[in-house]
Short mmCIF file of C-alpha atoms and ligand atoms in Angstrom, two decimals:
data_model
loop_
_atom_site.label_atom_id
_atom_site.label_comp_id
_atom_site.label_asym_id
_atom_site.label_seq_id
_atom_site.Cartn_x
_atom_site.Cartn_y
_atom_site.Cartn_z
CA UNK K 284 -2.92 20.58 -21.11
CA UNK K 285 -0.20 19.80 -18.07
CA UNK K 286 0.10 16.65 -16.50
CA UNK K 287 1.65 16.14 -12.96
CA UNK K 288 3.50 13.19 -13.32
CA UNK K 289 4.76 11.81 -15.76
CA UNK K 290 6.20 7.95 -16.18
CA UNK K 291 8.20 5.79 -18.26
CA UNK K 292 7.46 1.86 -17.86
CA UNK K 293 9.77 -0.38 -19.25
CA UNK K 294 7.50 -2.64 -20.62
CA UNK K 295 3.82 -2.34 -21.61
CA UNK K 296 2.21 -4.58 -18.94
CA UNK K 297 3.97 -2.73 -16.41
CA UNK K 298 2.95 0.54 -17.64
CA UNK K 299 -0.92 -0.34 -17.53
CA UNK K 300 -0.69 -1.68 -14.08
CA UNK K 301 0.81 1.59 -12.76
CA UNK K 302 -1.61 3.78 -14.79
CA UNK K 303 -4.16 1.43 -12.59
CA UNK K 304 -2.81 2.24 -9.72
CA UNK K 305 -2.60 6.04 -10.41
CA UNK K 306 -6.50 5.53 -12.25
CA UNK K 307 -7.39 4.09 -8.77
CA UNK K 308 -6.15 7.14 -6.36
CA UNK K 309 -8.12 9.47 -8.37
CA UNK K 310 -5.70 10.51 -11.04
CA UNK K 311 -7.10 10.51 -14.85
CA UNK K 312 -4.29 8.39 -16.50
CA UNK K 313 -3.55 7.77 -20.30
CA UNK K 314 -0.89 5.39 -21.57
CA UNK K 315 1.10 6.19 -24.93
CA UNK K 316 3.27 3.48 -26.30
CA UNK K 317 6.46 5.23 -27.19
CA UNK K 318 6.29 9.11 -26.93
CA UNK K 319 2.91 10.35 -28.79
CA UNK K 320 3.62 12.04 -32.50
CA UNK K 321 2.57 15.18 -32.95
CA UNK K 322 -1.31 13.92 -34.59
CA UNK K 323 -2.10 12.01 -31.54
CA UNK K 324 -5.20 13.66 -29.80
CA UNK K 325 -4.48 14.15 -25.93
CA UNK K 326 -7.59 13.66 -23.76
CA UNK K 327 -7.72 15.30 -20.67
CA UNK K 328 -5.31 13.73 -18.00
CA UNK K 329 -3.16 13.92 -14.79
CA UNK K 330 -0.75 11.34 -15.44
CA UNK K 331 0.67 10.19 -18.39
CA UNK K 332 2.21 7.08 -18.71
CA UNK K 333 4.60 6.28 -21.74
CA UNK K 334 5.45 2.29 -22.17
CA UNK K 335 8.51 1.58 -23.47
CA UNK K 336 9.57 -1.51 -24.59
CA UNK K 337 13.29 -1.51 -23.37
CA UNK K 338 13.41 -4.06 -20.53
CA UNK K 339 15.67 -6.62 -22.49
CA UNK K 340 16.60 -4.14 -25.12
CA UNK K 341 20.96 -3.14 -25.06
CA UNK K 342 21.25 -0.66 -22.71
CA UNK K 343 22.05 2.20 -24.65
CA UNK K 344 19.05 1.63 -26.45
CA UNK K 345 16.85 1.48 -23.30
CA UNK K 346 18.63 4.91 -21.93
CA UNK K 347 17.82 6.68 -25.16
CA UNK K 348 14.39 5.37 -24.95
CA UNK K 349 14.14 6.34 -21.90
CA UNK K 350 15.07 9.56 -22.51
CA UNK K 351 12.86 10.68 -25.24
CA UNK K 352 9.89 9.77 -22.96
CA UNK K 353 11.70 11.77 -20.29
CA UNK K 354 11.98 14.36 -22.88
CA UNK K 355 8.83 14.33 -24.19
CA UNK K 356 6.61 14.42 -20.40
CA UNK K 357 8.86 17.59 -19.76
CA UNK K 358 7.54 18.94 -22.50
CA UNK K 359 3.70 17.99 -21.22
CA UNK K 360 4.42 19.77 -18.05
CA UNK K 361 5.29 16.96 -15.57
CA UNK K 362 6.67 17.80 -12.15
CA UNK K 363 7.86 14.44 -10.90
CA UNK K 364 8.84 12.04 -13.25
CA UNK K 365 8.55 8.23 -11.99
CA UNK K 366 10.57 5.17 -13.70
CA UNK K 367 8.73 2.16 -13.53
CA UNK K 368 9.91 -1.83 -14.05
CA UNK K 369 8.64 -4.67 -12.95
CA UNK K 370 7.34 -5.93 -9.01
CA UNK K 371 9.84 -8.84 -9.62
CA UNK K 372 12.84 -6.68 -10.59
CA UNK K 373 12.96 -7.78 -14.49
CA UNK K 374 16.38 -7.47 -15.66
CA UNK K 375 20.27 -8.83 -16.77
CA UNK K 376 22.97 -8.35 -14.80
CA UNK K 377 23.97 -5.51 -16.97
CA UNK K 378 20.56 -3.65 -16.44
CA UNK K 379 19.00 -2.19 -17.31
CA UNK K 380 16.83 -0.96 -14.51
CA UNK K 381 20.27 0.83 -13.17
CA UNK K 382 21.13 2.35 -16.27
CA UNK K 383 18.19 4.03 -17.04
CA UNK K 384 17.58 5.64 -12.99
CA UNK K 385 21.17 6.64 -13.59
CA UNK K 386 20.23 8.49 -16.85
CA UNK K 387 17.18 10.09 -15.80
CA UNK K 388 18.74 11.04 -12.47
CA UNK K 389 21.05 13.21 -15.11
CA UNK K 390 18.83 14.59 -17.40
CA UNK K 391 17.12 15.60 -14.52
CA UNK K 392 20.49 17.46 -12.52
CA UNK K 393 19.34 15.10 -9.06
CA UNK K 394 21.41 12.57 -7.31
CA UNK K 395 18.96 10.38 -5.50
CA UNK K 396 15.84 8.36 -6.53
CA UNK K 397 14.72 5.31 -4.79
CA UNK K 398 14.48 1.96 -5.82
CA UNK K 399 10.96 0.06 -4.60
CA UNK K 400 9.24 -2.73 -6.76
CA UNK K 401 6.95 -3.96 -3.57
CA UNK K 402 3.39 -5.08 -4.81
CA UNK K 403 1.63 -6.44 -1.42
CA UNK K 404 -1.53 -6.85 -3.04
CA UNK K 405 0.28 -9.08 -5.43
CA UNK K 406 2.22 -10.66 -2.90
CA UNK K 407 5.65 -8.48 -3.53
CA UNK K 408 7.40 -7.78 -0.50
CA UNK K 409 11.21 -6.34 0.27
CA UNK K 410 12.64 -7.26 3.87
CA UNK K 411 15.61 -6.04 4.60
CA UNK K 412 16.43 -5.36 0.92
CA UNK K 413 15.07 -9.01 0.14
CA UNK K 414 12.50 -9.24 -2.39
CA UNK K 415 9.90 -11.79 -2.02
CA UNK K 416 7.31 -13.51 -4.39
CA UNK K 417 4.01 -15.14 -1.51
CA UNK K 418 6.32 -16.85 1.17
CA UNK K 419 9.24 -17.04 -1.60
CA UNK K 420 12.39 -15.48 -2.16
CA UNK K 421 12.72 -13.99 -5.49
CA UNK K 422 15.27 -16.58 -6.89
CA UNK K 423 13.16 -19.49 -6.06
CA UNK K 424 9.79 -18.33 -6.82
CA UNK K 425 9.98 -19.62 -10.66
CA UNK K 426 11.59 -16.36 -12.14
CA UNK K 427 14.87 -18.06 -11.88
CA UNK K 428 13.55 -19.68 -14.91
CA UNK K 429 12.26 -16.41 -16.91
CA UNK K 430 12.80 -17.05 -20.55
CA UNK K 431 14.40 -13.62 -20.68
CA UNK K 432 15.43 -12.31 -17.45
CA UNK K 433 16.05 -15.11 -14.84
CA UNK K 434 16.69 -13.40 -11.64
CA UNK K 435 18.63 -15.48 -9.37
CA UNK K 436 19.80 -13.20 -6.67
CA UNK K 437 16.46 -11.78 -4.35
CA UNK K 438 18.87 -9.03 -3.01
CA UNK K 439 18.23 -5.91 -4.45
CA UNK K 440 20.64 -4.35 -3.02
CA UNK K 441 23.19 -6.51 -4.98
CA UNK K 442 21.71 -7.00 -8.16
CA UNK K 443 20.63 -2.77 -8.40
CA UNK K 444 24.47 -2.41 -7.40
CA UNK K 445 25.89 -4.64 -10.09
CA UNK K 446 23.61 -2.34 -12.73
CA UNK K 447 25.03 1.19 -11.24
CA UNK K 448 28.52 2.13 -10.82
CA UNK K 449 26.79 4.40 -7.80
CA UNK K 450 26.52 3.83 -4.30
CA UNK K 451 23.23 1.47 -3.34
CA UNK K 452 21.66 2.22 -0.01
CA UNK K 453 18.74 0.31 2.22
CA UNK K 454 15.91 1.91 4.35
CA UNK K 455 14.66 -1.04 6.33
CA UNK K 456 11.84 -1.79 7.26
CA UNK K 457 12.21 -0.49 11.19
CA UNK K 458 12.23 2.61 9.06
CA UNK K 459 9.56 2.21 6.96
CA UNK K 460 6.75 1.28 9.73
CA UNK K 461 8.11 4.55 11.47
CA UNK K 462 6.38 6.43 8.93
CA UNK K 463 7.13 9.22 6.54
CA UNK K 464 9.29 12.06 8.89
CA UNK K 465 11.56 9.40 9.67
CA UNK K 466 12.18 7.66 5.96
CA UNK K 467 12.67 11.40 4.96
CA UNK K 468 15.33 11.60 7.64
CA UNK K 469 16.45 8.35 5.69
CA UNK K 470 16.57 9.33 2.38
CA UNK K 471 18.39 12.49 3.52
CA UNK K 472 21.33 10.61 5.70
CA UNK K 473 21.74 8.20 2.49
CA UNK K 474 22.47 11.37 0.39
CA UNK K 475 24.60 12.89 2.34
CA UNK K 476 26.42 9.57 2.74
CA UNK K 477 26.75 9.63 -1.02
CA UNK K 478 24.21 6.77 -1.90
CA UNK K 479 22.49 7.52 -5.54
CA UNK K 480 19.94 4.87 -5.04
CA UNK K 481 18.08 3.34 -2.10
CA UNK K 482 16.42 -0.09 -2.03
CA UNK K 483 12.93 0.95 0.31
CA UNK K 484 11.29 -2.02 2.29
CA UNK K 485 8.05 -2.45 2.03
CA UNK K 486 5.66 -5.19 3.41
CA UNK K 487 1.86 -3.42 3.32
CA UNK K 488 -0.06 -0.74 1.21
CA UNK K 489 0.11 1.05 4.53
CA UNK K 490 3.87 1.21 3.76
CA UNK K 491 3.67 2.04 0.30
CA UNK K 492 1.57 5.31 1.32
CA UNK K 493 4.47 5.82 3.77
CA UNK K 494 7.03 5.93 1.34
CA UNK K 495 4.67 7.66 -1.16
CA UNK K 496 4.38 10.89 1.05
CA UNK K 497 7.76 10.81 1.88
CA UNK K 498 8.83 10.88 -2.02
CA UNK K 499 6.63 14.41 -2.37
CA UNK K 500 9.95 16.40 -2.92
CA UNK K 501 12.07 13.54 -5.08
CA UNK K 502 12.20 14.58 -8.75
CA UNK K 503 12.71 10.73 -9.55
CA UNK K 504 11.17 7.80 -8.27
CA UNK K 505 11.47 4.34 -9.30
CA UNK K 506 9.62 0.90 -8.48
CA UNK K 507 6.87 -0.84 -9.23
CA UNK K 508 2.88 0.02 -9.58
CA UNK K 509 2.72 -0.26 -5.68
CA UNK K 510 4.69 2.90 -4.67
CA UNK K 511 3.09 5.03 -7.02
CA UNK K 512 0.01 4.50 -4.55
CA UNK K 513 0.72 7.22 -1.99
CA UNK K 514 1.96 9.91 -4.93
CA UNK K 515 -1.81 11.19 -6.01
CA UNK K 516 -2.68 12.31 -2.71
CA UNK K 517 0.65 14.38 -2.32
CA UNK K 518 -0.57 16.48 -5.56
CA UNK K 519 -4.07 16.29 -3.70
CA UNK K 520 -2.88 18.14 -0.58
CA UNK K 521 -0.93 20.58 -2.42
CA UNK K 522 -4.89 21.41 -3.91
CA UNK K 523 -3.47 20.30 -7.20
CA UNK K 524 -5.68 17.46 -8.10
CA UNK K 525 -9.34 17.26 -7.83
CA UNK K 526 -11.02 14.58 -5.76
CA UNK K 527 -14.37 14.76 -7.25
CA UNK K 528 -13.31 13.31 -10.51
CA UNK K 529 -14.03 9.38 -11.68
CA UNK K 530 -11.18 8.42 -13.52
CA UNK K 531 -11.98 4.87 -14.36
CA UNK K 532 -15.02 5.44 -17.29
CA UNK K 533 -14.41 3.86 -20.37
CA UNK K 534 -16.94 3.65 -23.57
CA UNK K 535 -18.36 0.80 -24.78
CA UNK K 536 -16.49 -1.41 -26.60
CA UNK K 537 -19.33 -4.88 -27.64
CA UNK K 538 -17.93 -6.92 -30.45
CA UNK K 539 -16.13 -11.00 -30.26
CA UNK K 540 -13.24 -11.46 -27.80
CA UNK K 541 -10.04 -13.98 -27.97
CA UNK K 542 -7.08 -14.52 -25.84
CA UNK K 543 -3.45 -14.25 -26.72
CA UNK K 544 -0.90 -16.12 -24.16
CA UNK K 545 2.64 -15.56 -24.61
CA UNK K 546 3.52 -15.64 -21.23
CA UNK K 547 5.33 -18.57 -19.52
CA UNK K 548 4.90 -17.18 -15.68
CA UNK K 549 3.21 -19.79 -13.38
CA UNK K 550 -0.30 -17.84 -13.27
CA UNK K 551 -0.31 -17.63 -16.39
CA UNK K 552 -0.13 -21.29 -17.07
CA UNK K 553 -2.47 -21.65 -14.42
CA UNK K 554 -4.82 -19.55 -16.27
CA UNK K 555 -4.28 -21.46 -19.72
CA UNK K 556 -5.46 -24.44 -17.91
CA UNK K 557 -8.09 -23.10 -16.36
CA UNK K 558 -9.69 -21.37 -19.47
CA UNK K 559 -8.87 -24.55 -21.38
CA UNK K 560 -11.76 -26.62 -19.19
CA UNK K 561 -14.41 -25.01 -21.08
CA UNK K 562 -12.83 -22.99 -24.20
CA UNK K 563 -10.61 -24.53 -27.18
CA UNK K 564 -7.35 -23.50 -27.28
CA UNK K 565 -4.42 -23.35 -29.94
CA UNK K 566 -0.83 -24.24 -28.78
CA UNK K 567 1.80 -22.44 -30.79
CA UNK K 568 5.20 -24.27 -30.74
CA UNK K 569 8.57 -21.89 -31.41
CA UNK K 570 9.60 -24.86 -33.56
CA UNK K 571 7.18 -25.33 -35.45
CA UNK K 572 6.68 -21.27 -35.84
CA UNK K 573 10.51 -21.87 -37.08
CA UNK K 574 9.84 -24.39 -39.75
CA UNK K 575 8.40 -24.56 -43.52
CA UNK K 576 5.02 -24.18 -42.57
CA UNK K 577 2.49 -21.32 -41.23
CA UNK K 578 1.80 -22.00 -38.11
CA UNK K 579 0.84 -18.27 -37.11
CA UNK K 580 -1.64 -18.95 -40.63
CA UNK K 581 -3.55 -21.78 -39.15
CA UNK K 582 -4.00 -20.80 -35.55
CA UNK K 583 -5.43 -17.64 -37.17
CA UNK K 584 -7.62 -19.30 -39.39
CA UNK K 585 -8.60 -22.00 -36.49
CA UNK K 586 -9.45 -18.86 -33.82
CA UNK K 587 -11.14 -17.36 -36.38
CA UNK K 588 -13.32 -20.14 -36.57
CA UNK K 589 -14.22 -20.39 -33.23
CA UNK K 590 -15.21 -16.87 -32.95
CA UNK K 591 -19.29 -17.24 -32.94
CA UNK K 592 -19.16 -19.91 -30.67
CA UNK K 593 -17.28 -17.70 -27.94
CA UNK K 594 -13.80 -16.54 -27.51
CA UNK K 595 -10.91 -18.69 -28.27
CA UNK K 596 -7.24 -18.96 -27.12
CA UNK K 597 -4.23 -18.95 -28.70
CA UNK K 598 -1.34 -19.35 -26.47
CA UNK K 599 2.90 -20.05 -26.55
CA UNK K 600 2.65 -20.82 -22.66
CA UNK K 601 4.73 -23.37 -22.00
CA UNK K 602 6.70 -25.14 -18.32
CA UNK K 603 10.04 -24.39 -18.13
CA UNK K 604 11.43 -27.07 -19.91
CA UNK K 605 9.46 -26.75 -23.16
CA UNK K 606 10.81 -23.59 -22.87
CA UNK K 607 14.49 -24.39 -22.66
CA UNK K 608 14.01 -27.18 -24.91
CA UNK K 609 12.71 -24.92 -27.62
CA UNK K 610 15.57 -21.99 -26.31
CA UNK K 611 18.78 -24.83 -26.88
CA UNK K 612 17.39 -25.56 -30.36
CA UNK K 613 16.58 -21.95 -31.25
CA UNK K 614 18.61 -19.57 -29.25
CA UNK K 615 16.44 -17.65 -26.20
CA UNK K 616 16.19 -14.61 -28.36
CA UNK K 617 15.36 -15.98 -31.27
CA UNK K 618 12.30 -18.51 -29.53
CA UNK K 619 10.41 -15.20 -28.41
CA UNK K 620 11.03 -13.37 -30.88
CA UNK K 621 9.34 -16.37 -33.22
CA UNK K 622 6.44 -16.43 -30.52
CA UNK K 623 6.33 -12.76 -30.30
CA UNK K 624 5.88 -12.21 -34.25
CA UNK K 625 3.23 -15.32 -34.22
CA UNK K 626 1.21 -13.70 -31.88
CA UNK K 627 1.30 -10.42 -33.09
CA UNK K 628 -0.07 -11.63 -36.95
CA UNK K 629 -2.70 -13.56 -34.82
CA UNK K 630 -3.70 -10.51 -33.25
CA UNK K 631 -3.68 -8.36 -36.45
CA UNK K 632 -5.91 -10.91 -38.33
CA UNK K 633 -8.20 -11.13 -35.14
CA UNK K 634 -8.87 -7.35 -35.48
CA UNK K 635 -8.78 -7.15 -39.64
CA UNK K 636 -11.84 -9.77 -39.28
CA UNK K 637 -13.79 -7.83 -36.28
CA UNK K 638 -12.42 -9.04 -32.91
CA UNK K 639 -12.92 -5.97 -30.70
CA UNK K 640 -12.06 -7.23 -27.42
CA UNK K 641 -8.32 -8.69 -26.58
CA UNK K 642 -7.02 -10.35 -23.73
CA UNK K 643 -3.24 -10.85 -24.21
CA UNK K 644 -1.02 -12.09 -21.44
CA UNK K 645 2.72 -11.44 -21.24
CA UNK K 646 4.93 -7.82 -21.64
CA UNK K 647 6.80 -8.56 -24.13
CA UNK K 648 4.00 -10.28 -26.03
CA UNK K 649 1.52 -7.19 -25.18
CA UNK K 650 4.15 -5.35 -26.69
CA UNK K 651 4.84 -6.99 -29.61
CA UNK K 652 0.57 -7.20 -30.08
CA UNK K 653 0.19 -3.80 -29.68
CA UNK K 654 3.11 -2.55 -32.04
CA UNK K 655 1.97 -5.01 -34.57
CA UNK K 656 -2.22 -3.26 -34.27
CA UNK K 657 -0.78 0.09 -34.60
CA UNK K 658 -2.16 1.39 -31.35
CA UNK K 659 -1.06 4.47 -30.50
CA UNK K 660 -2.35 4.74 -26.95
CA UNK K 661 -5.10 4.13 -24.39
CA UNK K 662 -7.40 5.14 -21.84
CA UNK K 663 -7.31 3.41 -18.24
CA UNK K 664 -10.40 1.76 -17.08
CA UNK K 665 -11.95 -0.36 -14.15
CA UNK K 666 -9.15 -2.80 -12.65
CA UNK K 667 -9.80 -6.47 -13.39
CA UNK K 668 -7.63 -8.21 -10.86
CA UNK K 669 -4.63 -6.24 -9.17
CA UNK K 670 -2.17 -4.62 -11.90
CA UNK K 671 -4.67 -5.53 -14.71
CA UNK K 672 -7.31 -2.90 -15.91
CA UNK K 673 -9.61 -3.11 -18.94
CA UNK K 674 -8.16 -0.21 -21.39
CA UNK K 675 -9.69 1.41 -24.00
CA UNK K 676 -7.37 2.52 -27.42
CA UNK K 677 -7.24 6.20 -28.32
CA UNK K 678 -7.67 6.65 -32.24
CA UNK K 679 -7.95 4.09 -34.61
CA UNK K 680 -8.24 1.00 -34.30
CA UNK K 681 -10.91 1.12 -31.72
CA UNK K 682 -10.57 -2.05 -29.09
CA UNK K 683 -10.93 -2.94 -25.76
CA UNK K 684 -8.00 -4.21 -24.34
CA UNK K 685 -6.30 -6.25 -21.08
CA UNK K 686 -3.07 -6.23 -21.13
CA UNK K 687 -1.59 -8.85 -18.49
CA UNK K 688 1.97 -9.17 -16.91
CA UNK K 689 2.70 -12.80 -16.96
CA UNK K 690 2.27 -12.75 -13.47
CA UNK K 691 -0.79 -11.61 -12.11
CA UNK K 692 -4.62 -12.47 -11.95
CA UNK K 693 -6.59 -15.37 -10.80
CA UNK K 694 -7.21 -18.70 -12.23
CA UNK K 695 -10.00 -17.77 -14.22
CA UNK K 696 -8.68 -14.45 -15.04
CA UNK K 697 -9.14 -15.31 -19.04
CA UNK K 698 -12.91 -15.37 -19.27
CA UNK K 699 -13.19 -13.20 -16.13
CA UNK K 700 -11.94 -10.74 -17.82
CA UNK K 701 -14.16 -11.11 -20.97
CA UNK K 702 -17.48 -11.53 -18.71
CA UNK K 703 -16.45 -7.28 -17.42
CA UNK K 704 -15.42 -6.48 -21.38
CA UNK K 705 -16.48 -2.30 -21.15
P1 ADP C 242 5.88 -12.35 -18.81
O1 ADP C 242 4.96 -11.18 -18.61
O2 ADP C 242 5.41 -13.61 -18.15
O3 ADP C 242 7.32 -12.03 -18.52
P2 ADP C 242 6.54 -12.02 -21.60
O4 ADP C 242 5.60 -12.02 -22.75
O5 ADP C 242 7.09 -10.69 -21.18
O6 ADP C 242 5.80 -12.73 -20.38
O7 ADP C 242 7.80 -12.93 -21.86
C1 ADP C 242 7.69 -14.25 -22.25
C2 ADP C 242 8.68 -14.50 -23.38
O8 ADP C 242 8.75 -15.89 -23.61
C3 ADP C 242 8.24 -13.86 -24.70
O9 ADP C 242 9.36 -13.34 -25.39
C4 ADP C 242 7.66 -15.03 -25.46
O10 ADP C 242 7.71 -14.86 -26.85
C5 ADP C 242 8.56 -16.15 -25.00
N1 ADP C 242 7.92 -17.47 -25.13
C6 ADP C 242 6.60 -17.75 -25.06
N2 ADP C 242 6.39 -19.06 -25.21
C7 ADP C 242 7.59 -19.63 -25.40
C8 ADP C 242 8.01 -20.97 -25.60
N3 ADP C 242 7.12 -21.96 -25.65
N4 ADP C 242 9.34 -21.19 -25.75
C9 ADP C 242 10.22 -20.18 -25.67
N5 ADP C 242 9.89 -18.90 -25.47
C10 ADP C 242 8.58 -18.61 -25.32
#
């Protein structure tokens, strides 16, 4: 088999909502966590996406991550390689979204990429190299206060340039809504100038498919989901991908659901409340998880009662300053990483005593769920809300899963998501 593109996400969330955006413009997608072993079988696919873990991870860690996917798709064939991170720009001031472009950009022998997280459809916007969350500026749109990555700066073209020791360009957005010829013309005049990286505005789908064609040639692009909408129909037009297929099928998956919430974003403690009006729910405290007791133990035992009378939820979510009230006593690193380990025994148990269906919110808690189930990889299906499609695992254990950046969805998105289970 040969894929055409081939992607590294920096976190698993991330990774499944750019698979749905690749599963949605026709392109058969699979997800691996971590490069696939040699035993893992490879369905048919055009894209493959590998999620990585490395968002908060030292950066020398994240770049040798990052290059063993890289690695590894090269070996599948790929002929554009695209680095994905979050819509919001997820990272410390010493990366590592910088580090990694600057890595792959070297493995690959190229000296330009582009830098684009825009997400319209999930309100994401750059303006003049300004990234917006709705009507609000990045650094006062709540992730100011993101228990791991607080970005405080919505210039992009600052905070990528504090990450690379290269030169970071703009294309603005008179560019942008001039349409592909002319943000070629861009990228080209910030090469020659000696810029590594550009920052792309982007305020509409229309100018994601903009910027999409105009990336045909680039070895390397990086962003969010929302860029990667225009790159299927550049492999379409060069006959390379074939528009009769439906990507989107999944099996059936029946069997009792639950919900995981490890995520602290301000949807997703929307959406705890919401599915808390007509579902019990377990709060998980880091303190507590800290202490003598089992905590992890009883919320197991407790969802596992609730089971036959529908699915229950289990969540960490907390407002900010739970959070930092749990992060001064603790240590931030240590508070996840308590959460993180909670929920992924919580999620094992689920599974050991016949939950099929899993609706986990959070990247880092995804990740830590899915490490802790042993799932290898899995299959993209129909999109639940933007970013968020119901997956399928390949191999063993067999599950249905939705995999949520803390981020995204609607209110209801909990028990939405379980009514459209595959
Ligand atoms: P998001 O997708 O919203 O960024 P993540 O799961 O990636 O969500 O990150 C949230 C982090 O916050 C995780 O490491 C999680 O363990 C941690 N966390 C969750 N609840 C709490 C809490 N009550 N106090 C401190 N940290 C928490």
């Amino acid at each position: 088999m040969t894929i055409l593109l081939g992607c590294i996400a920096d976190d698993f969330t991330g990774a499944t909502d750019l698979a749905n955006t690749l599963v949605r413009q026709g392109m058969r997608t699979v997800q691996f966590f971590g490069p696939p072993g040699g035993d893992v079988t490879m369905p048919e696919a055009d894209a493959v996406v590998i999620a990585l873990k490395s968002r908060t991870n030292p950066v020398d860690q994240a770049i040798d991550q990052s290059l063993a996917a890289l690695r590894w798709l090269q070996g599948a064939g790929a002929e554009q390689f695209f680095f994905k991170y979050c819509s919001t720009f997820d990272s410390t001031p010493q990366g590592n979204i910088g580090p990694v472009a600057d890595a792959l950009l070297d493995a690959l022998g190229e000296d330009f990429t582009i830098a684009c997280p825009a997400f319209p459809e999930n309100g994401r916007t750059i303006c003049h190299g300004y990234l917006f969350v709705g009507n609000q500026l990045l650094s006062e749109s709540g992730m100011q206060n993101h228990p791991l990555t607080p970005m405080t700066d919505s210039s992009l073209v600052r905070v990528l340039a504090a990450q690379s020791s290269h030169p970071v360009g703009l294309v603005d957005h008179r560019v942008v809504s001039a349409g592909p010829a002319r943000i070629g013309e861009a990228f080209a005049a910030l090469r020659e100038e000696g810029k590594r990286h550009a920052i792309v505005d982007a305020l509409s789908e229309h100018d994601l498919i903009s910027i999409g064609a105009a990336c045909a040639e680039l070895k390397l692009i990086t962003g969010g989901s929302g860029v990667a909408l225009g790159l299927p129909e550049n492999f379409r037009q060069a006959d390379r991908l074939n528009s009769e297929m439906i990507a989107d099928q999944l099996s059936a998956m029946p069997g009792p659901g639950a919900v995981l919430s490890g995520s602290c974003s301000d949807a997703t403690l929307r959406q705890v409340a919401a599915m808390q009006k007509s579902r019990p729910s377990f709060q998980l405290d880091p303190v507590a998880l800290a202490g003598d007791g089992d905590q992890a133990g009883e919320a197991l035992d407790w969802a596992l009662a609730q089971l036959p009378d529908g699915p229950p939820l289990v969540y960490a979510s907390a407002a900010a300053d739970d959070v930092r009230a749990a992060q001064d006593q603790l240590g931030r690193t240590e508070a996840g990483a308590l959460v993180e380990a909670a929920m992924a025994k919580i999620a094992k148990g689920l599974v050991d005593h016949g939950v099929r269906r899993l609706v986990v919110a959070g990247g880092e808690t995804s990740g830590a769920v899915v490490q802790a189930l042993g799932v290898d990889g899995i299959r993209i299906g129909p999109q639940i809300d933007p970013g968020v499609p119901w997956t399928t695992t390949i191999g063993q254990p067999q599950l249905a899963l939705a995999l949520k950046s803390g981020n995204f969805g609607v209110e209801d998105f909990f028990l939405k998501a379980l009514d459209c289970a595959p």
